[in-house]
Short mmCIF file of C-alpha atoms in Angstrom, two decimals:
data_model
loop_
_atom_site.label_atom_id
_atom_site.label_comp_id
_atom_site.label_asym_id
_atom_site.label_seq_id
_atom_site.Cartn_x
_atom_site.Cartn_y
_atom_site.Cartn_z
CA MET A 1 -9.46 -45.18 -3.01
CA SER A 2 -7.19 -44.71 -0.57
CA GLU A 3 -7.93 -42.93 2.89
CA ILE A 4 -5.85 -40.24 1.69
CA SER A 5 -7.69 -39.28 -1.63
CA SER A 6 -10.74 -39.98 -0.04
CA GLN A 7 -10.17 -37.89 2.90
CA LEU A 8 -9.37 -34.90 0.48
CA LYS A 9 -12.13 -35.85 -1.84
CA ASP A 10 -14.67 -35.38 1.07
CA LEU A 11 -13.16 -32.10 2.61
CA LYS A 12 -12.72 -30.26 -0.97
CA GLU A 13 -16.57 -31.15 -1.29
CA THR A 14 -17.55 -29.32 1.60
CA LEU A 15 -15.52 -26.07 0.63
CA PRO A 16 -16.63 -22.88 -1.15
CA GLU A 17 -15.61 -22.67 -4.52
CA ASN A 18 -13.13 -19.55 -3.93
CA CYS A 19 -11.22 -21.28 -1.10
CA THR A 20 -7.90 -23.20 -2.09
CA LEU A 21 -6.66 -26.13 -0.05
CA VAL A 22 -3.08 -26.19 0.70
CA ALA A 23 -2.16 -29.83 1.89
CA VAL A 24 0.14 -29.47 4.74
CA SER A 25 2.53 -32.56 3.72
CA LYS A 26 4.93 -31.45 6.56
CA THR A 27 6.88 -35.02 7.93
CA LYS A 28 4.85 -36.82 5.36
CA PRO A 29 6.66 -39.33 3.04
CA HIS A 30 6.69 -39.04 -0.78
CA SER A 31 3.92 -41.74 -1.43
CA ALA A 32 1.56 -40.37 0.54
CA ILE A 33 1.83 -36.84 -1.06
CA LEU A 34 1.85 -38.90 -4.41
CA GLU A 35 -1.57 -40.30 -3.47
CA ALA A 36 -2.72 -36.54 -2.71
CA TYR A 37 -0.94 -35.38 -5.96
CA GLU A 38 -3.05 -38.45 -8.13
CA THR A 39 -6.55 -37.09 -7.24
CA GLY A 40 -5.48 -33.78 -9.14
CA HIS A 41 -4.30 -32.04 -5.86
CA LEU A 42 -1.33 -29.33 -6.62
CA ASP A 43 -1.16 -27.21 -3.35
CA PHE A 44 1.37 -28.41 -0.74
CA GLY A 45 2.65 -26.76 2.20
CA GLU A 46 5.95 -27.79 4.10
CA ASN A 47 7.32 -25.63 6.97
CA LYS A 48 10.85 -26.54 6.68
CA VAL A 49 13.18 -25.33 4.03
CA GLN A 50 15.28 -28.71 3.56
CA GLU A 51 12.33 -30.68 3.54
CA LEU A 52 10.75 -28.38 0.99
CA THR A 53 13.66 -28.12 -1.26
CA GLN A 54 14.40 -32.16 -1.12
CA LYS A 55 10.63 -32.72 -2.02
CA ALA A 56 10.48 -30.44 -4.63
CA ASP A 57 13.37 -31.71 -6.31
CA GLN A 58 12.00 -35.49 -6.11
CA LEU A 59 8.42 -34.75 -6.69
CA PRO A 60 6.66 -34.04 -9.80
CA LYS A 61 7.49 -30.21 -11.28
CA ASP A 62 3.81 -29.17 -11.57
CA ILE A 63 3.20 -29.26 -7.69
CA ARG A 64 2.82 -25.71 -6.21
CA TRP A 65 4.80 -25.85 -3.11
CA HIS A 66 3.78 -23.70 -0.40
CA MET A 67 6.33 -22.34 2.50
CA ILE A 68 4.36 -22.11 5.13
CA GLY A 69 6.22 -22.04 8.31
CA HIS A 70 8.66 -19.26 9.72
CA LEU A 71 11.58 -18.30 7.02
CA GLN A 72 14.63 -17.72 7.94
CA ARG A 73 16.76 -14.97 5.67
CA ASN A 74 19.67 -17.50 5.00
CA LYS A 75 17.09 -20.03 3.81
CA VAL A 76 15.33 -18.10 1.02
CA LYS A 77 17.98 -18.70 -1.48
CA TYR A 78 17.01 -22.75 -1.58
CA ILE A 79 13.53 -22.17 -2.38
CA ALA A 80 13.58 -18.69 -4.62
CA PRO A 81 14.10 -20.56 -7.83
CA PHE A 82 10.70 -22.61 -7.41
CA VAL A 83 8.35 -21.37 -4.43
CA HIS A 84 4.82 -21.09 -5.58
CA LEU A 85 4.11 -18.51 -2.51
CA ILE A 86 5.55 -17.71 0.79
CA HIS A 87 3.12 -17.64 3.91
CA GLY A 88 4.75 -15.90 6.93
CA VAL A 89 6.35 -13.01 6.02
CA ASP A 90 7.07 -11.11 9.25
CA SER A 91 9.25 -8.38 8.79
CA LEU A 92 10.62 -5.75 5.80
CA LYS A 93 13.68 -7.67 6.30
CA LEU A 94 12.70 -10.82 4.93
CA LEU A 95 10.92 -9.27 2.53
CA ARG A 96 14.02 -7.20 1.21
CA GLU A 97 16.07 -10.94 0.96
CA ILE A 98 12.90 -12.68 -0.81
CA ASP A 99 13.13 -9.82 -2.91
CA LYS A 100 17.06 -10.24 -3.81
CA GLN A 101 16.94 -13.95 -4.28
CA GLY A 102 13.96 -13.18 -6.47
CA LYS A 103 16.31 -11.05 -9.16
CA LYS A 104 18.54 -14.09 -8.66
CA ALA A 105 16.03 -16.31 -9.85
CA GLU A 106 14.50 -14.07 -12.27
CA ARG A 107 11.18 -14.46 -11.02
CA VAL A 108 8.51 -12.46 -9.03
CA ILE A 109 7.97 -14.29 -5.75
CA ASP A 110 4.17 -14.02 -4.45
CA CYS A 111 3.96 -13.46 -0.83
CA LEU A 112 1.58 -13.19 1.94
CA LEU A 113 2.27 -11.19 5.02
CA GLN A 114 1.55 -12.83 8.14
CA VAL A 115 -0.50 -10.61 10.86
CA HIS A 116 -0.06 -11.71 14.75
CA ILE A 117 -3.38 -11.90 15.47
CA ALA A 118 -3.34 -14.79 18.69
CA GLU A 119 -3.09 -13.95 22.05
CA GLU A 120 -0.33 -16.50 22.35
CA GLU A 121 3.13 -14.98 22.18
CA THR A 122 4.98 -18.07 20.32
CA LYS A 123 3.19 -16.86 16.95
CA PHE A 124 5.02 -14.87 14.83
CA GLY A 125 3.69 -11.67 13.04
CA LEU A 126 3.32 -8.39 12.05
CA ASP A 127 0.72 -6.09 13.77
CA LYS A 128 -1.60 -3.68 12.04
CA GLN A 129 1.34 -0.48 12.69
CA GLU A 130 4.08 -2.68 11.03
CA LEU A 131 1.81 -4.18 8.59
CA ASN A 132 0.57 -0.23 7.36
CA GLU A 133 4.68 0.57 6.98
CA ILE A 134 5.50 -2.22 4.89
CA LEU A 135 2.05 -1.80 2.52
CA HIS A 136 2.23 1.85 2.55
CA GLY A 137 6.36 2.67 3.08
CA GLU A 138 8.38 4.06 -0.08
CA GLU A 139 10.68 0.93 -0.13
CA LEU A 140 7.94 -1.59 -1.14
CA THR A 141 7.41 0.20 -4.86
CA LYS A 142 11.27 -0.67 -5.17
CA LEU A 143 11.18 -4.08 -4.45
CA SER A 144 10.38 -5.52 -7.72
CA ASN A 145 10.61 -9.08 -7.22
CA VAL A 146 8.28 -9.90 -5.01
CA ARG A 147 4.13 -9.15 -4.92
CA ILE A 148 2.12 -9.18 -2.25
CA VAL A 149 -1.02 -11.06 -2.79
CA GLY A 150 -2.55 -11.34 0.47
CA LEU A 151 -2.70 -11.71 4.42
CA MET A 152 -2.04 -14.64 6.59
CA GLY A 153 -2.85 -14.98 10.47
CA MET A 154 -2.71 -18.02 12.94
CA ALA A 155 -5.79 -17.83 15.66
CA THR A 156 -4.70 -19.05 19.34
CA ASN A 157 -4.46 -22.23 19.87
CA THR A 158 -8.02 -22.91 22.31
CA ASN A 159 -11.03 -24.38 22.42
CA ASP A 160 -13.01 -21.07 22.95
CA GLU A 161 -14.54 -21.01 19.56
CA ALA A 162 -15.86 -17.17 20.34
CA GLN A 163 -11.80 -16.10 20.91
CA VAL A 164 -10.92 -18.12 17.82
CA ARG A 165 -13.79 -16.33 15.60
CA LYS A 166 -13.06 -13.00 17.28
CA GLU A 167 -9.09 -13.11 15.59
CA PHE A 168 -10.14 -14.86 12.35
CA ASN A 169 -12.53 -11.62 11.98
CA GLY A 170 -10.33 -9.10 12.92
CA LEU A 171 -8.10 -10.02 10.13
CA ASN A 172 -10.50 -10.32 7.65
CA LEU A 173 -11.47 -6.72 8.57
CA LEU A 174 -7.59 -5.81 7.78
CA PHE A 175 -7.95 -7.71 4.37
CA GLU A 176 -10.97 -6.02 3.26
CA GLU A 177 -9.31 -2.84 3.93
CA LYS A 178 -6.05 -3.48 2.40
CA LYS A 179 -7.20 -5.19 -0.70
CA HIS A 180 -7.49 -1.56 -2.37
CA SER A 181 -3.91 -0.79 -1.40
CA ASP A 182 -2.74 0.03 -5.37
CA HIS A 183 1.22 -0.51 -5.71
CA ASP A 184 2.44 -2.21 -8.84
CA ASN A 185 3.57 -5.37 -6.37
CA VAL A 186 0.53 -5.32 -4.46
CA LYS A 187 -2.28 -7.55 -5.60
CA ILE A 188 -4.48 -8.67 -2.20
CA ASN A 189 -6.47 -11.21 -3.10
CA THR A 190 -5.99 -14.10 -0.49
CA LEU A 191 -6.76 -14.56 2.78
CA SER A 192 -5.33 -17.19 4.14
CA MET A 193 -6.76 -18.53 7.75
CA GLY A 194 -7.52 -21.93 9.02
CA MET A 195 -6.11 -25.13 10.09
CA SER A 196 -7.39 -28.46 10.51
CA SER A 197 -8.71 -27.48 13.97
CA ASP A 198 -10.30 -24.47 13.02
CA TYR A 199 -10.86 -23.96 9.07
CA PRO A 200 -14.91 -24.50 9.08
CA ILE A 201 -14.59 -21.11 11.66
CA ALA A 202 -11.98 -19.24 9.26
CA ILE A 203 -14.15 -20.14 5.96
CA GLN A 204 -17.50 -18.63 7.79
CA GLU A 205 -15.15 -15.48 8.65
CA GLY A 206 -13.90 -15.05 4.98
CA SER A 207 -10.85 -16.88 4.50
CA SER A 208 -10.18 -18.02 0.81
CA MET A 209 -7.20 -20.39 1.82
CA ILE A 210 -6.84 -22.64 4.69
CA ARG A 211 -4.05 -24.79 5.34
CA ILE A 212 -4.78 -28.64 6.26
CA GLY A 213 -2.62 -31.49 7.70
CA SER A 214 -4.26 -34.11 9.81
CA ALA A 215 -7.27 -33.91 8.47
CA ILE A 216 -5.95 -35.46 5.33
CA PHE A 217 -3.02 -37.14 6.20
CA GLY A 218 -4.00 -38.62 9.56
CA ALA A 219 -1.75 -37.57 12.75
CA ARG A 220 1.65 -36.02 12.23
CA ASN A 221 4.83 -38.12 12.46
CA HIS A 222 7.19 -36.90 14.51
#
């Protein structure tokens, strides 16, 4: 068994049944992704559109590609025909563009709304008021080619576990509150939080989807 497949197997054995593991394959070669794929793993995450489209074009067609990076509106058209889930939707403008490109591709695109939970200025995301405006606004009901399936957040990059736990806990409370939103195109059942450095805390605080790169593939190639 290769190093990658054994890391993946060990990791999966520690996860709760209802937790989806997205293997973050950004900067990784096709051979590494195929090693993980050969174990039966199908969910892979990329944070750059160009890399995502190249890999989707050249790798097995049943892979479920997750767009986990910050997405610019002018790049949506390249991934709309095939992307499985867009994680970082942080504005109504972006949602409109995803809907527009979803119509052209004749499909409904699943999205997570990204909530700003970290104390760092560099992290993208909606505040609670902006989240409410999108979820309870009139316009969402007209966007028939997007479906909001959950929330996503990134904790502060810190060794302070209490801080990370507090941020994840706050997002989980918001998730529990929003689970009952009832538009046709809102089915909130996914809480995406937790990466290689903090996923055990995220799972304890209710995460149902984690994004793991280095703990599977080793340190990132720059």
